Tab-separated table of C-alpha atoms in Angstrom:
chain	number	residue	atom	x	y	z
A	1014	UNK	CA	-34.198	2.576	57.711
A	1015	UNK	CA	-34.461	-0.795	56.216
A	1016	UNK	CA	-37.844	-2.299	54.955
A	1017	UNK	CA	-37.709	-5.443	54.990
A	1018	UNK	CA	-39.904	-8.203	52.527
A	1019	UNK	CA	-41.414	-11.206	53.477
A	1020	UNK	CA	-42.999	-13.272	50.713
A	1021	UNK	CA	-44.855	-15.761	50.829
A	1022	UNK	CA	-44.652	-19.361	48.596
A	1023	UNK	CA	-46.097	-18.971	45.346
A	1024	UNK	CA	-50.149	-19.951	45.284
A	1025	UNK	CA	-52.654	-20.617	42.298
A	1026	UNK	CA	-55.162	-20.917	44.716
A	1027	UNK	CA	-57.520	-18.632	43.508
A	1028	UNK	CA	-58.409	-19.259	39.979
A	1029	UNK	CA	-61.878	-17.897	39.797
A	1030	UNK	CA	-64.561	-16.372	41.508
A	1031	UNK	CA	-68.931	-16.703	41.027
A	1032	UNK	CA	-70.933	-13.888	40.390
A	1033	UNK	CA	-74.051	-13.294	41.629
A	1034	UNK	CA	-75.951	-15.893	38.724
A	1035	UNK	CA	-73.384	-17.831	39.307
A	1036	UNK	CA	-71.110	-17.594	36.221
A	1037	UNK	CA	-67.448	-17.994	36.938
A	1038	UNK	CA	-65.181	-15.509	36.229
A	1039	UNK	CA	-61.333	-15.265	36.096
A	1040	UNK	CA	-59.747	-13.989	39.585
A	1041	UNK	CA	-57.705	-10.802	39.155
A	1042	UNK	CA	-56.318	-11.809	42.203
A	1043	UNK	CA	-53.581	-13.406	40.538
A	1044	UNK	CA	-49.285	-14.065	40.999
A	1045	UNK	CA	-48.451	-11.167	38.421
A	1046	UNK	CA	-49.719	-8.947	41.345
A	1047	UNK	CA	-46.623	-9.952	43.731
A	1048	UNK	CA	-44.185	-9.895	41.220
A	1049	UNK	CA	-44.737	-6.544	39.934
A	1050	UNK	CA	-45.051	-5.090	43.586
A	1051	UNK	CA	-41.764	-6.824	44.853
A	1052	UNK	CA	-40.145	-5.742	41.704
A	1053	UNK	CA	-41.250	-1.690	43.301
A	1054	UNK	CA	-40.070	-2.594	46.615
A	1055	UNK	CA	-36.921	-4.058	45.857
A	1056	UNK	CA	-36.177	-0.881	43.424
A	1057	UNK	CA	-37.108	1.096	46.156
A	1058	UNK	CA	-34.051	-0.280	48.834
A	1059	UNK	CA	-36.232	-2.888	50.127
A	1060	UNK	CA	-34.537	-6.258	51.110
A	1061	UNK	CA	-35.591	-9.820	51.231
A	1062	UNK	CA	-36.049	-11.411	54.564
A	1063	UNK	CA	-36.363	-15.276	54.299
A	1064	UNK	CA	-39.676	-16.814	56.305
A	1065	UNK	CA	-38.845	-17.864	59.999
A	1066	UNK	CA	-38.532	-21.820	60.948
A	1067	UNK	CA	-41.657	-21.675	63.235
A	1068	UNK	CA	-44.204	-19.205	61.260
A	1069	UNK	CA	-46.604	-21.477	60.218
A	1070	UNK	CA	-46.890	-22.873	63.360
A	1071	UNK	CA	-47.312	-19.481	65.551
A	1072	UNK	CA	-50.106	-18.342	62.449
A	1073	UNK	CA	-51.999	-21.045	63.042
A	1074	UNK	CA	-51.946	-21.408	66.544
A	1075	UNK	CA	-53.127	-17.184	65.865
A	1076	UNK	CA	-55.743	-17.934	63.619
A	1077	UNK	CA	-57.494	-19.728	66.060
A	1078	UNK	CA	-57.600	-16.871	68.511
A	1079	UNK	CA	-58.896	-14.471	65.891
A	1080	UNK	CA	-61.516	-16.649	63.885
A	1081	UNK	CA	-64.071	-19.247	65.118
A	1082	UNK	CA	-63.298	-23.144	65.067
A	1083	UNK	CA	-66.030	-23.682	62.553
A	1084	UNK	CA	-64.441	-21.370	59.700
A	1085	UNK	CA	-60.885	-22.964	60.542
A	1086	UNK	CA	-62.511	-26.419	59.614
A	1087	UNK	CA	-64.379	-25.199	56.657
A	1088	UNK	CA	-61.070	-24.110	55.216
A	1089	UNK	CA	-59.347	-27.758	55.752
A	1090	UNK	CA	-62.243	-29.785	55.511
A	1091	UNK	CA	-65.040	-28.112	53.080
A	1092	UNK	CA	-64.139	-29.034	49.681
A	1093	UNK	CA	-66.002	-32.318	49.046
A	1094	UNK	CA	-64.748	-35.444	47.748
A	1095	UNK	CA	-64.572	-36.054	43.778
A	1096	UNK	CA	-64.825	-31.491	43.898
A	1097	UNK	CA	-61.792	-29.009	43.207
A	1098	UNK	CA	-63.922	-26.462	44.822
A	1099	UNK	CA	-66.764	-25.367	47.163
A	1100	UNK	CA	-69.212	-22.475	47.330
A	1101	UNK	CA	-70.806	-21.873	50.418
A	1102	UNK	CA	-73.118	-19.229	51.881
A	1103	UNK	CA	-73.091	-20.285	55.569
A	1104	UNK	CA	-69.775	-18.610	55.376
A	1105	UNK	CA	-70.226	-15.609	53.912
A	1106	UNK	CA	-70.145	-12.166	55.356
A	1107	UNK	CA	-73.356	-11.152	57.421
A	1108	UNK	CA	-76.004	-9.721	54.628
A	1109	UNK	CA	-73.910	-10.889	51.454
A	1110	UNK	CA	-73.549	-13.563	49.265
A	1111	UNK	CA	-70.639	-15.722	48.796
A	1112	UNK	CA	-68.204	-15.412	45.705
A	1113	UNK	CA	-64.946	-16.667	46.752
A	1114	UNK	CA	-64.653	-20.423	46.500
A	1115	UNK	CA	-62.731	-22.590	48.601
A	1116	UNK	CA	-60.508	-24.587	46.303
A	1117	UNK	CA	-58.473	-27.308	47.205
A	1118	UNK	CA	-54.676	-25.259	47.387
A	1119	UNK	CA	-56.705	-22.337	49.761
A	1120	UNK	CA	-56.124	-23.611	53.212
A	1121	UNK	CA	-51.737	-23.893	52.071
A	1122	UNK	CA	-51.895	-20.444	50.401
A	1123	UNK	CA	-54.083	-18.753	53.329
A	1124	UNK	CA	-52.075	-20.132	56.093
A	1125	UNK	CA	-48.724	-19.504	54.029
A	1126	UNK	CA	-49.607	-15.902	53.969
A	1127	UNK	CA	-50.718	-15.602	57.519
A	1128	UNK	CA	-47.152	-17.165	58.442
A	1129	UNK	CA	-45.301	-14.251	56.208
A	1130	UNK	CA	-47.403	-11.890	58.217
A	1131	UNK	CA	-46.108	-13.272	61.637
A	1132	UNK	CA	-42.651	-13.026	60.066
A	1133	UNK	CA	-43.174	-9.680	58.912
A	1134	UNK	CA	-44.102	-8.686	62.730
A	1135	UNK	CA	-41.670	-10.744	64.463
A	1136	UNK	CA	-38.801	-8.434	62.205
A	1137	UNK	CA	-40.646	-5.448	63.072
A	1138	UNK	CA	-40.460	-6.292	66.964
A	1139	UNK	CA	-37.124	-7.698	66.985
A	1140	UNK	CA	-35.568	-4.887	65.043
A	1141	UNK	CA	-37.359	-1.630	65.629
A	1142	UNK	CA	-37.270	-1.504	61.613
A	1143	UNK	CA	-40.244	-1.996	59.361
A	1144	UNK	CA	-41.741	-4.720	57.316
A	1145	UNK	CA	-43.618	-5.818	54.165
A	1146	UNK	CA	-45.559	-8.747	54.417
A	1147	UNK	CA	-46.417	-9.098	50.484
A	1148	UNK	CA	-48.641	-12.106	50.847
A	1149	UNK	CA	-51.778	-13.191	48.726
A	1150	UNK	CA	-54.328	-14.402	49.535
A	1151	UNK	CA	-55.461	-10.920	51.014
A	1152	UNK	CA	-56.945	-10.621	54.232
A	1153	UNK	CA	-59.251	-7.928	55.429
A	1154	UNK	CA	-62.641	-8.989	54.434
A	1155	UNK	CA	-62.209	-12.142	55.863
A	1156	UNK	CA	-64.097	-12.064	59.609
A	1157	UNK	CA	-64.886	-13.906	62.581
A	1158	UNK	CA	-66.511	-16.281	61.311
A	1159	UNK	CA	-66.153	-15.382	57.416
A	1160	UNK	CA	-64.501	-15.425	54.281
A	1161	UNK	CA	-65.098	-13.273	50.702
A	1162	UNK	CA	-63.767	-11.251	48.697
A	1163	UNK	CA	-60.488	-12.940	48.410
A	1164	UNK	CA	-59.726	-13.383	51.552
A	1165	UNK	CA	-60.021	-16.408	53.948
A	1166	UNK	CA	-57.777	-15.555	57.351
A	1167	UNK	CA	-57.019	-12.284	58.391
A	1168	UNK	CA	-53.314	-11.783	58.138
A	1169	UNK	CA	-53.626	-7.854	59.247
A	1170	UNK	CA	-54.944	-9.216	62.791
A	1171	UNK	CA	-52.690	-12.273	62.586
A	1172	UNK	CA	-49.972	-9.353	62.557
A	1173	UNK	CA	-51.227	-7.214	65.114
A	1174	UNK	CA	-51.550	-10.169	67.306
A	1175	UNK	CA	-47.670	-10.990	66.776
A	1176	UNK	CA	-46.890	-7.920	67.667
A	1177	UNK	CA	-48.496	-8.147	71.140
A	1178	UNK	CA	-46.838	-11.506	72.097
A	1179	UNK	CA	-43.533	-9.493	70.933
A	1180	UNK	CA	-44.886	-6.959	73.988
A	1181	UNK	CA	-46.409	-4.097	71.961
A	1182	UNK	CA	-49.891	-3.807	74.313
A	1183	UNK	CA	-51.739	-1.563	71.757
A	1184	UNK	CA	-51.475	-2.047	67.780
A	1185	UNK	CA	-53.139	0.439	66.032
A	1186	UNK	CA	-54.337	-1.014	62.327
A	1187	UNK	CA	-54.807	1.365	59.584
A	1188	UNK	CA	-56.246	0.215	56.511
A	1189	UNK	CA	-56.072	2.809	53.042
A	1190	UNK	CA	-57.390	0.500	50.496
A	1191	UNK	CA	-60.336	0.807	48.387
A	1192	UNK	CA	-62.556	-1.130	50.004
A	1193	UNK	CA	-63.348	-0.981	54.138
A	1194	UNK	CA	-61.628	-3.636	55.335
A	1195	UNK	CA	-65.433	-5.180	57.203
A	1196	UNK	CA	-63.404	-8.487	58.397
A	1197	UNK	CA	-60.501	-6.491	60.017
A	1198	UNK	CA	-63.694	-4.809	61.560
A	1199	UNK	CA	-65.213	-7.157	63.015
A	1200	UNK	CA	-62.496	-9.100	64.050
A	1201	UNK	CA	-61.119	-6.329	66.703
A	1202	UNK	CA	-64.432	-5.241	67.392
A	1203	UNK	CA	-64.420	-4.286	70.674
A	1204	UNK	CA	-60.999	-4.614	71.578
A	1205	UNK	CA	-59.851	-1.488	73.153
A	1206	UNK	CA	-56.127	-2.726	72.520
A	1207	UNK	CA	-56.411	-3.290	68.845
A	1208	UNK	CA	-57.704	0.490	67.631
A	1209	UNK	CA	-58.890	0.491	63.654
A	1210	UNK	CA	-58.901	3.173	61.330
A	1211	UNK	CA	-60.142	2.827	57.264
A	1212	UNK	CA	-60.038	5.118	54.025
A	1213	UNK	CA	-62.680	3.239	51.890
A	1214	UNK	CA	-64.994	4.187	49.161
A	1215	UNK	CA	-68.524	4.047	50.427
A	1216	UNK	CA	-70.150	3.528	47.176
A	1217	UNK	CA	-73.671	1.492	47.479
A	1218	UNK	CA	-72.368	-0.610	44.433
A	1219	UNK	CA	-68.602	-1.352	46.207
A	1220	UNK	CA	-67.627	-4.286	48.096
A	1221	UNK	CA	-68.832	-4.600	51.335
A	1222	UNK	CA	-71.896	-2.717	49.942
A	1223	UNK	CA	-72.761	-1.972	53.560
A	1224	UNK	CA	-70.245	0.492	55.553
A	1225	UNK	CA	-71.661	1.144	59.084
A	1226	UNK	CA	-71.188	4.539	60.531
A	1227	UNK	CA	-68.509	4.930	63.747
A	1228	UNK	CA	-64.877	6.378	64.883
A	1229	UNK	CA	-62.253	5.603	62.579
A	1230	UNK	CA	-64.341	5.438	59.625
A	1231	UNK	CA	-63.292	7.533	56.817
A	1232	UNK	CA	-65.156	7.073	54.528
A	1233	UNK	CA	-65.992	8.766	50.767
A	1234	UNK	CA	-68.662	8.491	48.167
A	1235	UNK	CA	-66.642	9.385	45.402
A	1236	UNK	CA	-63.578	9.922	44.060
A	1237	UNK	CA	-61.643	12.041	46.512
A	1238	UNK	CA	-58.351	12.983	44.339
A	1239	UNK	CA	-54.930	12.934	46.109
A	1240	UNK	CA	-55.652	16.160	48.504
A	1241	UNK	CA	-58.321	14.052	49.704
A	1242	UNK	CA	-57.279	10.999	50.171
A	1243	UNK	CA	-54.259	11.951	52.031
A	1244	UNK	CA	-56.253	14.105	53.723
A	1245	UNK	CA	-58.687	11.362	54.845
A	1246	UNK	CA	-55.299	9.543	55.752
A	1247	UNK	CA	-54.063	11.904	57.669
A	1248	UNK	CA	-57.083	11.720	59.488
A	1249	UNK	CA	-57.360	8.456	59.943
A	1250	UNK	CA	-53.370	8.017	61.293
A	1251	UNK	CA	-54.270	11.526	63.693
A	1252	UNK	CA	-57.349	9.076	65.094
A	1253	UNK	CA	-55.100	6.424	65.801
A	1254	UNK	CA	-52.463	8.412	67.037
A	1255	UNK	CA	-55.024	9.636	69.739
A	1256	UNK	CA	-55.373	5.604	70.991
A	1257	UNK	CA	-51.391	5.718	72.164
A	1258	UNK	CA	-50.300	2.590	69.962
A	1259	UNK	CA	-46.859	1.415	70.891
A	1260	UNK	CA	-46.649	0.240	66.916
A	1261	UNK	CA	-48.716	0.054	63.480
A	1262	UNK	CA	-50.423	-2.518	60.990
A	1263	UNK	CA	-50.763	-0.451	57.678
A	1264	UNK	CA	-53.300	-2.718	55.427
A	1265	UNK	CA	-51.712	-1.376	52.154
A	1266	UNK	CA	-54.331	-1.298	49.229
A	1267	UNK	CA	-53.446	-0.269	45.576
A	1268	UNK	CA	-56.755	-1.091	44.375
A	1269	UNK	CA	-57.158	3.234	45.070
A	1270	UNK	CA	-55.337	3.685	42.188
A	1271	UNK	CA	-56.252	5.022	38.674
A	1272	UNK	CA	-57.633	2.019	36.442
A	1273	UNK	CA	-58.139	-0.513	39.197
A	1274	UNK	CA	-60.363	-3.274	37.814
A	1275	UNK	CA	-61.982	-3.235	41.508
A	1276	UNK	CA	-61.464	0.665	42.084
A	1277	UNK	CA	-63.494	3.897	40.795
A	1278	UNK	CA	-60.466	6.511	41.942
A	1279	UNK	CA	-58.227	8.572	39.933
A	1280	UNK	CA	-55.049	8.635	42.341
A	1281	UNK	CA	-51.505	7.918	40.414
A	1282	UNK	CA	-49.020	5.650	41.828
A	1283	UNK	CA	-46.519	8.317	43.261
A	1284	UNK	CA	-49.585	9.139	46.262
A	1285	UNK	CA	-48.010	5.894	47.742
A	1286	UNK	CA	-44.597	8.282	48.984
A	1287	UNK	CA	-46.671	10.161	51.239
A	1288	UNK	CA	-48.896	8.265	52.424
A	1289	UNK	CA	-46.008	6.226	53.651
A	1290	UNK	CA	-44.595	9.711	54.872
A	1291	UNK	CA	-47.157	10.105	57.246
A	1292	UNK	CA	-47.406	6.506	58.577
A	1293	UNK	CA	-43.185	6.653	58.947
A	1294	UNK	CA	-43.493	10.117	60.967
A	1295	UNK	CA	-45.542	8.818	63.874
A	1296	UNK	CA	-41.854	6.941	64.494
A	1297	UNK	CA	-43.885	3.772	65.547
A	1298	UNK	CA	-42.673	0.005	64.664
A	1299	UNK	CA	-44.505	-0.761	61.684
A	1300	UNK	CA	-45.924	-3.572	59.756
A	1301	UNK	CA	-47.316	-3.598	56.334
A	1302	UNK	CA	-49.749	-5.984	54.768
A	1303	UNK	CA	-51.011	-6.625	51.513
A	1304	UNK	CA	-54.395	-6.284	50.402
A	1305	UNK	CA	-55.907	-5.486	47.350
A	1306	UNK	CA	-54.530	-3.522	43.639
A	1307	UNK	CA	-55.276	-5.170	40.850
A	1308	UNK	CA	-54.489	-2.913	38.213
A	1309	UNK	CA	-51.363	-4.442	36.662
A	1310	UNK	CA	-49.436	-1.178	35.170
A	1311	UNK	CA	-49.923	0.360	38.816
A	1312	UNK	CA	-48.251	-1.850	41.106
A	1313	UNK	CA	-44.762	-1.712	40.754
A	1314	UNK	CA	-44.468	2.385	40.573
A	1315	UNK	CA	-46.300	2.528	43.531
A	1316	UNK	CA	-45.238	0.125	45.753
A	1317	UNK	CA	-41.519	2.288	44.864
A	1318	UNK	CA	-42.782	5.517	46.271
A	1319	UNK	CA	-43.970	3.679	49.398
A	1320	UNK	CA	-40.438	1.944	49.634
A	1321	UNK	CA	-38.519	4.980	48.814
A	1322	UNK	CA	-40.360	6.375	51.841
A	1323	UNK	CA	-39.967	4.060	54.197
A	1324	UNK	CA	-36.291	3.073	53.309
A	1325	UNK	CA	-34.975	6.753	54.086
């Protein structure tokens, strides 16, 4: 089966983020990120769709219907005059502090990778293969009404919701990165027709810091190895499986790897085959969406195994 890549325009949108004292720091959310994981897919057999004519358009027209009015503005409108960037709590997650700025490129870059997302789906639906939305800005942390930790629109949910228009009525969302994807959360809370399932470290001193108890939540404290995670996977995928999606949203996250700036986990790269193994055998159309890894040397061996997988 043919995986097909959707990529995004190039952004420098993100060139640092503000610690707690408010010191800024280099972003390791950075370009180097894509190029090294579409350099694993392609070597993998994946193949390079080009973006549709109308994605932009049909993202944000679906932004609107998954975050509030007041965030959408913030993102267009908040960076003050004479400023490259903005800071503000008001729209921050509920209980944290905000360390993402808005700069001036976000609102471009957010929306861009929103549209790849949409494209990404509207493959999947269209051709009963799967897709790779490798977009950055990331995604799931970014809420309702909230942005942080990279992320400023949800392009996970912007993908699910694609897929429903296309005339999937349930989209089950599974997210295996690092950290619990709380905006994906919140976002479908609720919604009986948008089922969510997470493998997150539940560290106190990990990003969200807070990681409320309920179904779907898988959850670990430390560093599970790959029998565990896969086995927290396959738990996660069974839990879905039990909502009767008619296709998937994997939120793909190599941040669980081995020497992941943002990460505590000693996984290697090749875990990435079967994962993508037991996402491909539930024979449902499937989109996949970029999240977090950060860990340079990782990226491109394991976004292979995951292609080599899925392209079978």
């Amino acid at each position: 089966m043919t995986l097909h890549v959707v990529v995004p325009q190039e952004s420098e949108a993100l060139p640092f983020t503000v610690e707690p004292g408010g010191a800024r720091v280099a972003s390791k959310e950075v370009p180097e990120r894509i190029h090294r994981i579409l350099a694993g897919l392609l070597d993998g057999g994946a193949v390079l769709s080009p973006p549709g004519a109308h994605d932009t358009e049909r993202a944000e027209r679906l932004a609107t219907a998954v975050h509030g009015k007041e965030l959408l503005e913030h993102l267009r409108h908040g960076v003050p005059d004479g400023s490259e960037s903005v800071l503000d709590d008001a729209f921050a997650a509920p209980g944290l502090r905000q360390e993402t700025p808005v700069t001036r490129g976000v609102r471009p870059a957010a929306l861009g990778a929103a549209a790849a997302a949409v494209r990404a789906a509207e493959l999947t639906a269209a051709r009963g293969e799967h897709a790779y939305a490798l977009v950055r800005p990331p995604g799931h942390h970014a809420g309702p009404g909230w942005y942080g930790g990279y992320c400023f629109l949800n392009n996970a949910v912007v993908a699910a919701r694609t897929l429903q228009e296309e005339g999937a009525a349930r989209v089950g969302i599974l997210d295996v990165d690092y950290h619990l994807g709380n905006g994906t959360l919140a976002c479908v809370e609720g919604d009986a027709t948008l089922p969510f399932a997470s493998v997150h470290s539940t560290r106190p001193d990990d990003f969200p810091y807070a990681f409320p108890p309920g179904p779907g939540l898988f959850g670990t404290g430390s560093d599970p190895g790959p029998q565990g995670f896969l086995a927290l996977v396959r738990d996660a995928v069974s839990h879905l499986r039990g909502q009767d999606p008619d296709a998937l949203v994997v939120s793909v996250g190599y941040d669980v790897l081995a020497g992941d700036p943002h990460g505590s986990w000693s996984l290697a790269p090749e875990v990435f085959g079967p994962v993508a193994a037991l996402v491909t055998q539930q024979r449902l159309p499937t989109v996949f969406v970029q999240e977090g890894g950060y860990g340079l040397p990782s990226l491109r061996g394991a976004a292979r195994a995951l292609a080599l997988e899925v392209s079978r």
